Short mmCIF file of C-alpha atoms and ligand atoms in Angstrom, two decimals:
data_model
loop_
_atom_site.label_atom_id
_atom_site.label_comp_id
_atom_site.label_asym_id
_atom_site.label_seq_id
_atom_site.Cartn_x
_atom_site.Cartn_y
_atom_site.Cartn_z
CA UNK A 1 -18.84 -16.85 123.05
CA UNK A 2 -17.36 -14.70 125.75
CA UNK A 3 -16.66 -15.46 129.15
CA UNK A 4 -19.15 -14.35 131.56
CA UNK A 5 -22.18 -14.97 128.97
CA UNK A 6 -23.54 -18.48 128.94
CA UNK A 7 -24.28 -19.56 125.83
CA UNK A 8 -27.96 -20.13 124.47
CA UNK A 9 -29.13 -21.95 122.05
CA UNK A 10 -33.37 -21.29 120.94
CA UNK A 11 -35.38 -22.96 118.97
CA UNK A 12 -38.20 -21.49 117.16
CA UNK A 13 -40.11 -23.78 115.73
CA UNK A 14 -42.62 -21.71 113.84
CA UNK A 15 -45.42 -22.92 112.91
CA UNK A 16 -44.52 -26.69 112.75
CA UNK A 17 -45.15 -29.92 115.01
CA UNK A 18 -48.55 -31.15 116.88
CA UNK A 19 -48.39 -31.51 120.42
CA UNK A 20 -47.71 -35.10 119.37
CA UNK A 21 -44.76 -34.46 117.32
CA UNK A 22 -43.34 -31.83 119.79
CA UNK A 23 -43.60 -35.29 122.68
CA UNK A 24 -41.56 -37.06 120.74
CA UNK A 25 -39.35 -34.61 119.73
CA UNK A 26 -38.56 -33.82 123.75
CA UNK A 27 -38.57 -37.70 124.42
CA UNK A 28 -35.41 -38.16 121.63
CA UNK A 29 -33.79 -34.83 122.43
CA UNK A 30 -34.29 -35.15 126.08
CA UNK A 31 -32.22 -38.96 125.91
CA UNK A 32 -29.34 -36.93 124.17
CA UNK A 33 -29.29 -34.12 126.82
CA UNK A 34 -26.40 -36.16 129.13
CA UNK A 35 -23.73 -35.98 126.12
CA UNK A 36 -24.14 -32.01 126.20
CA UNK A 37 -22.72 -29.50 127.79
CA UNK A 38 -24.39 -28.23 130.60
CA UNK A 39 -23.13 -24.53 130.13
CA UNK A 40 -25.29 -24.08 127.27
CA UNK A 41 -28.95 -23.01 128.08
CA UNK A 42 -31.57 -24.23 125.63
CA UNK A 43 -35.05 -23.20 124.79
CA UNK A 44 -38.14 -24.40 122.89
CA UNK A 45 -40.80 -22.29 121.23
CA UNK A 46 -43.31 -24.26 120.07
CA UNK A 47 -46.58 -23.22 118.47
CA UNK A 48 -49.21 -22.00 121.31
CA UNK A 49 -51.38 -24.91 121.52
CA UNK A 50 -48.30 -26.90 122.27
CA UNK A 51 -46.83 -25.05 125.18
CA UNK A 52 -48.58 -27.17 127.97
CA UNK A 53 -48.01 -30.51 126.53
CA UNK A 54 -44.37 -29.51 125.84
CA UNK A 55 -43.53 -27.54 129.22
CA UNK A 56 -45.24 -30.48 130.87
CA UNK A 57 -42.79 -32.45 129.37
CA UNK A 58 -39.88 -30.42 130.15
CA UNK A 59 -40.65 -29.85 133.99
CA UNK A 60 -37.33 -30.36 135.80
CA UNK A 61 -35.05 -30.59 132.99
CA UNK A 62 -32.90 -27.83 132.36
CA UNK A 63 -34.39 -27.03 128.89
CA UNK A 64 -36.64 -23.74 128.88
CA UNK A 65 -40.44 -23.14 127.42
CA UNK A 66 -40.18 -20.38 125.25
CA UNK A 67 -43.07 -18.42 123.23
CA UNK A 68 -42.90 -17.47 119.94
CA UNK A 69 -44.87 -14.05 120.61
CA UNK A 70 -47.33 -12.16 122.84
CA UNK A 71 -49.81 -9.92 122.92
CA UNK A 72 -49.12 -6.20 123.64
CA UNK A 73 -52.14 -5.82 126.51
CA UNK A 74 -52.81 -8.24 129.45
CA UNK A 75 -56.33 -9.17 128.92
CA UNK A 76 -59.03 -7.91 126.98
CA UNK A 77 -60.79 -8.70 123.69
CA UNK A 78 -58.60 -9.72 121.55
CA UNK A 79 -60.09 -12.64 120.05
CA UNK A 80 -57.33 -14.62 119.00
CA UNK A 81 -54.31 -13.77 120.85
CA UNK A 82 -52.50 -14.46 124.14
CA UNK A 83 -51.44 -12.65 126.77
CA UNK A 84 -48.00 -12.78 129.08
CA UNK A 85 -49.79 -13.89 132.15
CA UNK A 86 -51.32 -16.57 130.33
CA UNK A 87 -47.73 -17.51 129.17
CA UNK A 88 -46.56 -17.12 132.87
CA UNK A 89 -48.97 -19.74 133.74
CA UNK A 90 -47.76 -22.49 131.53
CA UNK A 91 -44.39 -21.90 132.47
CA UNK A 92 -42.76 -20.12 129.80
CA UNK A 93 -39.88 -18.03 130.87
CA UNK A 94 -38.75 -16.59 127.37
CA UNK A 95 -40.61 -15.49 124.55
CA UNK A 96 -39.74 -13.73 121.07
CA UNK A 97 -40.62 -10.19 120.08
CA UNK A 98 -40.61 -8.76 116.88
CA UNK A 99 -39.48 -11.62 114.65
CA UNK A 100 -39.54 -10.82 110.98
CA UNK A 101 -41.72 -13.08 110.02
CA UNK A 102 -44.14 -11.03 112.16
CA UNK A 103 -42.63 -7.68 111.31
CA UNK A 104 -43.81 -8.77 107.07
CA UNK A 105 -46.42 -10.64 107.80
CA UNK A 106 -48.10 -8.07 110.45
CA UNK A 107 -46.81 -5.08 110.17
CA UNK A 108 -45.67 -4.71 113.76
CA UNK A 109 -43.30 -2.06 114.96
CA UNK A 110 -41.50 -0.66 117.65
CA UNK A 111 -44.07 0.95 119.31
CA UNK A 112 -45.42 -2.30 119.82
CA UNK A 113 -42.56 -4.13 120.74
CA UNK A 114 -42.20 -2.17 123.60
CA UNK A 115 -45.54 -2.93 124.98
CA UNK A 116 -44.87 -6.62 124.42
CA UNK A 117 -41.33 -6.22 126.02
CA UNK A 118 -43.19 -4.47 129.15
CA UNK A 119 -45.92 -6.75 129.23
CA UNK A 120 -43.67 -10.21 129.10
CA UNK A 121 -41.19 -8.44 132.05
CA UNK A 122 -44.32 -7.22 134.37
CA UNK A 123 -44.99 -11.24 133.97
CA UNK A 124 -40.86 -11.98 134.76
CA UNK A 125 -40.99 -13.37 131.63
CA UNK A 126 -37.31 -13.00 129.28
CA UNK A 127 -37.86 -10.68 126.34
CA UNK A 128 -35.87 -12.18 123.20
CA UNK A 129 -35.99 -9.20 121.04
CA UNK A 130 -35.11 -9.97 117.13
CA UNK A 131 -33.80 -7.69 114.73
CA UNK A 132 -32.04 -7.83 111.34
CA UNK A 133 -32.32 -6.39 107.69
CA UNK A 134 -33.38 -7.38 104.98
CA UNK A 135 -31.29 -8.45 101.60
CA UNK A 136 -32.79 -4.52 99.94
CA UNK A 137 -31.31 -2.98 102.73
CA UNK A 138 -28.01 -4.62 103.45
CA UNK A 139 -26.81 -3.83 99.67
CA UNK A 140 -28.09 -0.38 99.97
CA UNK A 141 -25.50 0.33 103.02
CA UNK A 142 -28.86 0.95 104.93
CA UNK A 143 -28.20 -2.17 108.07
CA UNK A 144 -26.79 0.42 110.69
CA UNK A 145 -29.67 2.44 110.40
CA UNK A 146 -32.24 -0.39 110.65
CA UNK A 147 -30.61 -1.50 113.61
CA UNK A 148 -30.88 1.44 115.16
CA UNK A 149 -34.54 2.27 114.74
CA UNK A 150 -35.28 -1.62 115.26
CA UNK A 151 -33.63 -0.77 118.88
CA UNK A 152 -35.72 1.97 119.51
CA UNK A 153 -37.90 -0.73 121.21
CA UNK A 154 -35.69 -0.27 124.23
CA UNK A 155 -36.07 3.15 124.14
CA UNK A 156 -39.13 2.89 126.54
CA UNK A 157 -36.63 1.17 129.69
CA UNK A 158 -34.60 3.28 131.93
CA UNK A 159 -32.69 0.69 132.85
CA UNK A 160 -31.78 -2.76 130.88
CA UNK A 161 -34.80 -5.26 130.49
CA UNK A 162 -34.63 -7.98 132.99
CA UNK A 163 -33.14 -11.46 130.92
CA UNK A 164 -33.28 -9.24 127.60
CA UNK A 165 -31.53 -11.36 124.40
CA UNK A 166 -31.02 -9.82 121.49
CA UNK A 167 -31.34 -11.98 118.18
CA UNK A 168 -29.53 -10.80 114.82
CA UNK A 169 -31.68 -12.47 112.24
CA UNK A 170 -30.20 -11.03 108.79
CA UNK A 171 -33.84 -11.76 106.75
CA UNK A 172 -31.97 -12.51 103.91
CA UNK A 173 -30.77 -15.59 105.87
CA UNK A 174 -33.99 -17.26 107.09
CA UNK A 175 -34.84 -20.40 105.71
CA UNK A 176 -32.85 -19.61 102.63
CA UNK A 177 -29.55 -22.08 103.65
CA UNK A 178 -27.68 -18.94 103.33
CA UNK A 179 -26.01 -17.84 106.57
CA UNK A 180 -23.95 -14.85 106.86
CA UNK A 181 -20.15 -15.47 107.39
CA UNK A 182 -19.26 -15.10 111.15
CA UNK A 183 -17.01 -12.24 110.21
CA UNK A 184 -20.40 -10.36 109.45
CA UNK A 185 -22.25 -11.79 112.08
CA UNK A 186 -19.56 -10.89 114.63
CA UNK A 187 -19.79 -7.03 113.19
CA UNK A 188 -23.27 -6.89 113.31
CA UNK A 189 -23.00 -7.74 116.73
CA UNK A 190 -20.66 -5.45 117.53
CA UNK A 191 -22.76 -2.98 116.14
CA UNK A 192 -25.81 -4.30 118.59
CA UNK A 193 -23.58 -4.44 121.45
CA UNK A 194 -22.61 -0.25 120.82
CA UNK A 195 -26.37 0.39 120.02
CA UNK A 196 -27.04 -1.47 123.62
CA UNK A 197 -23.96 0.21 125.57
CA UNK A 198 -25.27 3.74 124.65
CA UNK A 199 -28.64 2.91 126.13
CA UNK A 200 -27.13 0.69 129.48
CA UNK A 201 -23.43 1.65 129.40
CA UNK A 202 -21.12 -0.69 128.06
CA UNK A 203 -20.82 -2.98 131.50
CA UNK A 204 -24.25 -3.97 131.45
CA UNK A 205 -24.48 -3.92 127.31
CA UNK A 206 -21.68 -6.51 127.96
CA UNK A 207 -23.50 -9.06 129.69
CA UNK A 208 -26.17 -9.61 127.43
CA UNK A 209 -26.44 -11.83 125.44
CA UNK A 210 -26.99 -12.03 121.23
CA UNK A 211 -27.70 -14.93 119.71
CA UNK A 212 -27.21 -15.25 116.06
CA UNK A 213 -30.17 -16.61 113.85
CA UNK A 214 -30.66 -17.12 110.15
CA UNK A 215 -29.42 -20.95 108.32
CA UNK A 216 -27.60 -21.74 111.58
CA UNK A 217 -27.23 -26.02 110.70
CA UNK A 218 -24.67 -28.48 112.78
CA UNK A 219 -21.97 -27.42 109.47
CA UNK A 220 -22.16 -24.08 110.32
CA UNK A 221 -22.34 -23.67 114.12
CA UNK A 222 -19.23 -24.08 115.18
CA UNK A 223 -17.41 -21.17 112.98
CA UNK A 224 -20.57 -18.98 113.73
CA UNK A 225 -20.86 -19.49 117.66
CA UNK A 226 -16.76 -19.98 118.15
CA UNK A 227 -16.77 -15.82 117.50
CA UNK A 228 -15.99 -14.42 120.71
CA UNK A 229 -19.85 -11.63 119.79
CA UNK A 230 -21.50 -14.60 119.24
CA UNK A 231 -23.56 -16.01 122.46
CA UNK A 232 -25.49 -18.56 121.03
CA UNK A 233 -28.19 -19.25 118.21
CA UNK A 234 -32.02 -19.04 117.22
CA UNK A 235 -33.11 -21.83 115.02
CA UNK A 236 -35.66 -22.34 112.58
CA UNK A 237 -35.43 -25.19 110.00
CA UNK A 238 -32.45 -27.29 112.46
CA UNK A 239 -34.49 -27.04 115.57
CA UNK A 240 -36.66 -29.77 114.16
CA UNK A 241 -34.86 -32.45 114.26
CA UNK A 242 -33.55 -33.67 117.86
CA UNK A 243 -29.98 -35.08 116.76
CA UNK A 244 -29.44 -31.73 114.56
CA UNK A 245 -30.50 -29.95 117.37
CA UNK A 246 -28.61 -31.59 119.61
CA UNK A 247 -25.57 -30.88 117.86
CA UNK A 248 -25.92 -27.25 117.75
CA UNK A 249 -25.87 -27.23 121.32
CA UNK A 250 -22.81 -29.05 121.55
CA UNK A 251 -21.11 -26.89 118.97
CA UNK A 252 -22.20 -23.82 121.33
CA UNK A 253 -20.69 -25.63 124.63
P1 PGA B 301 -33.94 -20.76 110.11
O1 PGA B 301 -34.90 -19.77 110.93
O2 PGA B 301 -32.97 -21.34 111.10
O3 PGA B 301 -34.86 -21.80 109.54
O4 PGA B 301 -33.25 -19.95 109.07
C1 PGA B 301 -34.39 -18.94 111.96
C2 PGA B 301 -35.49 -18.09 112.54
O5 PGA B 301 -36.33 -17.58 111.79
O6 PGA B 301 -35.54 -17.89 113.77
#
């Protein structure tokens, strides 16, 4: 963590937990929120249905309702999806883009991204854009230029997205329990970061902020977040659990 970025600390929590489960989740987590830091922001993506029950929940607390995705177009039919003014409604002020899981399982791409990325700031909703190779590519020396097509999503903005996170999710690090070292986290940030300044200049590619995802547990968090390129975290399997959770946002404070 550097200074002038607050750290962040999302969690995605996939497809996982009933509005039920995600109440008492925020009721546990919420009674460990005075022994945390402060400085760290934190954010919750749960499933759709789940957002008003859980944003309800989390009205005037300091802990964010995030989205896991959104639609490329406003309104429309497309049966099955939702839009970033619905999103704006319930309160969400941060939402994913281009996660992997959607990248494999849908076939999304840039082009797309972008769309979402307009749609979610036309709604002043954060973009948190994901990116990160996969195990193939990393051993073929191909990560630098994944990255930098996987940031051609910004390509469409002038000037830098309003709230824009990055996320480096290394694929081969999701869900598996392997993380990568902070040493290569750190780089691949660094790489990010340059991809960023030549788009925004390097003052405003300095304030943003890029959160590290991929096996982050309470063991790892403090060597991964205590690099000086690493703002925060995005957290699948962890995020469930409110003491685990918890702890990763101490370990980011
Ligand atoms: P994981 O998932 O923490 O379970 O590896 C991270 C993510 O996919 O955002």
């Amino acid at each position: 963590m550097r200074a002038g970025r607050s750290p962040l600390v999302v969690a995605n929590w996939k497809m996982n937990k009933t509005a039920r489960e995600a109440a008492a989740f925020a009721e546990e987590f919420l009674s460990l929120r005075p022994s945390l830091p402060d400085a760290v922001g934190v954010a919750i993506a749960p499933a759709f249905p789940v957002l008003e029950r859980l944003g309800r929940l989390l009205t005037h607390t300091q802990v964010l309702l995030a989205a896991q995705d959104v639609h490329t177009e406003s309104k429309g039919a497309f049966t099955g999806e939702v839009s970033a003014p619905m999103l704006r409604d319930l309160g969400v002020s941060l939402a994913l883009v281009g996660h992997s899981e959607r990248r494999r399982d849908r076939k999304e791409d840039e082009a797309s991204f972008a769309r979402k990325i307009e749609r979610l700031l036309e709604n002043g909703i954060a973009p948190l854009y994901c990116v990160g190779e996969t195990l193939e590519e990393r051993d073929g020396g191909r990560t630098d230029e994944v990255l930098a097509r996987q940031m051609t999503a910004l390509d469409a903005f002038g000037s830098l997205p309003a709230g824009l996170v990055v996320a480096y999710e290394p694929v081969w690090a999701i869900g598996t329990g392997r993380a990568a070292s902070s040493a290569m986290a750190a780089d691949t940030h660094r790489q990010i970061r340059s991809l960023l300044s030549k788009r925004y200049g390097s003052d405003l590619a300095a304030s943003v902020r890029i959160l590290y995802g991929g096996s982050v547990t309470p063991a790892n968090a403090v060597s991964l977040f205590g690099e000086e390129e690493i703002d925060g975290g995005l957290v699948g399997g962890a995020s469930l659990v409110p003491a685990d959770f918890a702890a990763l946002v101490k370990a980011a404070g």
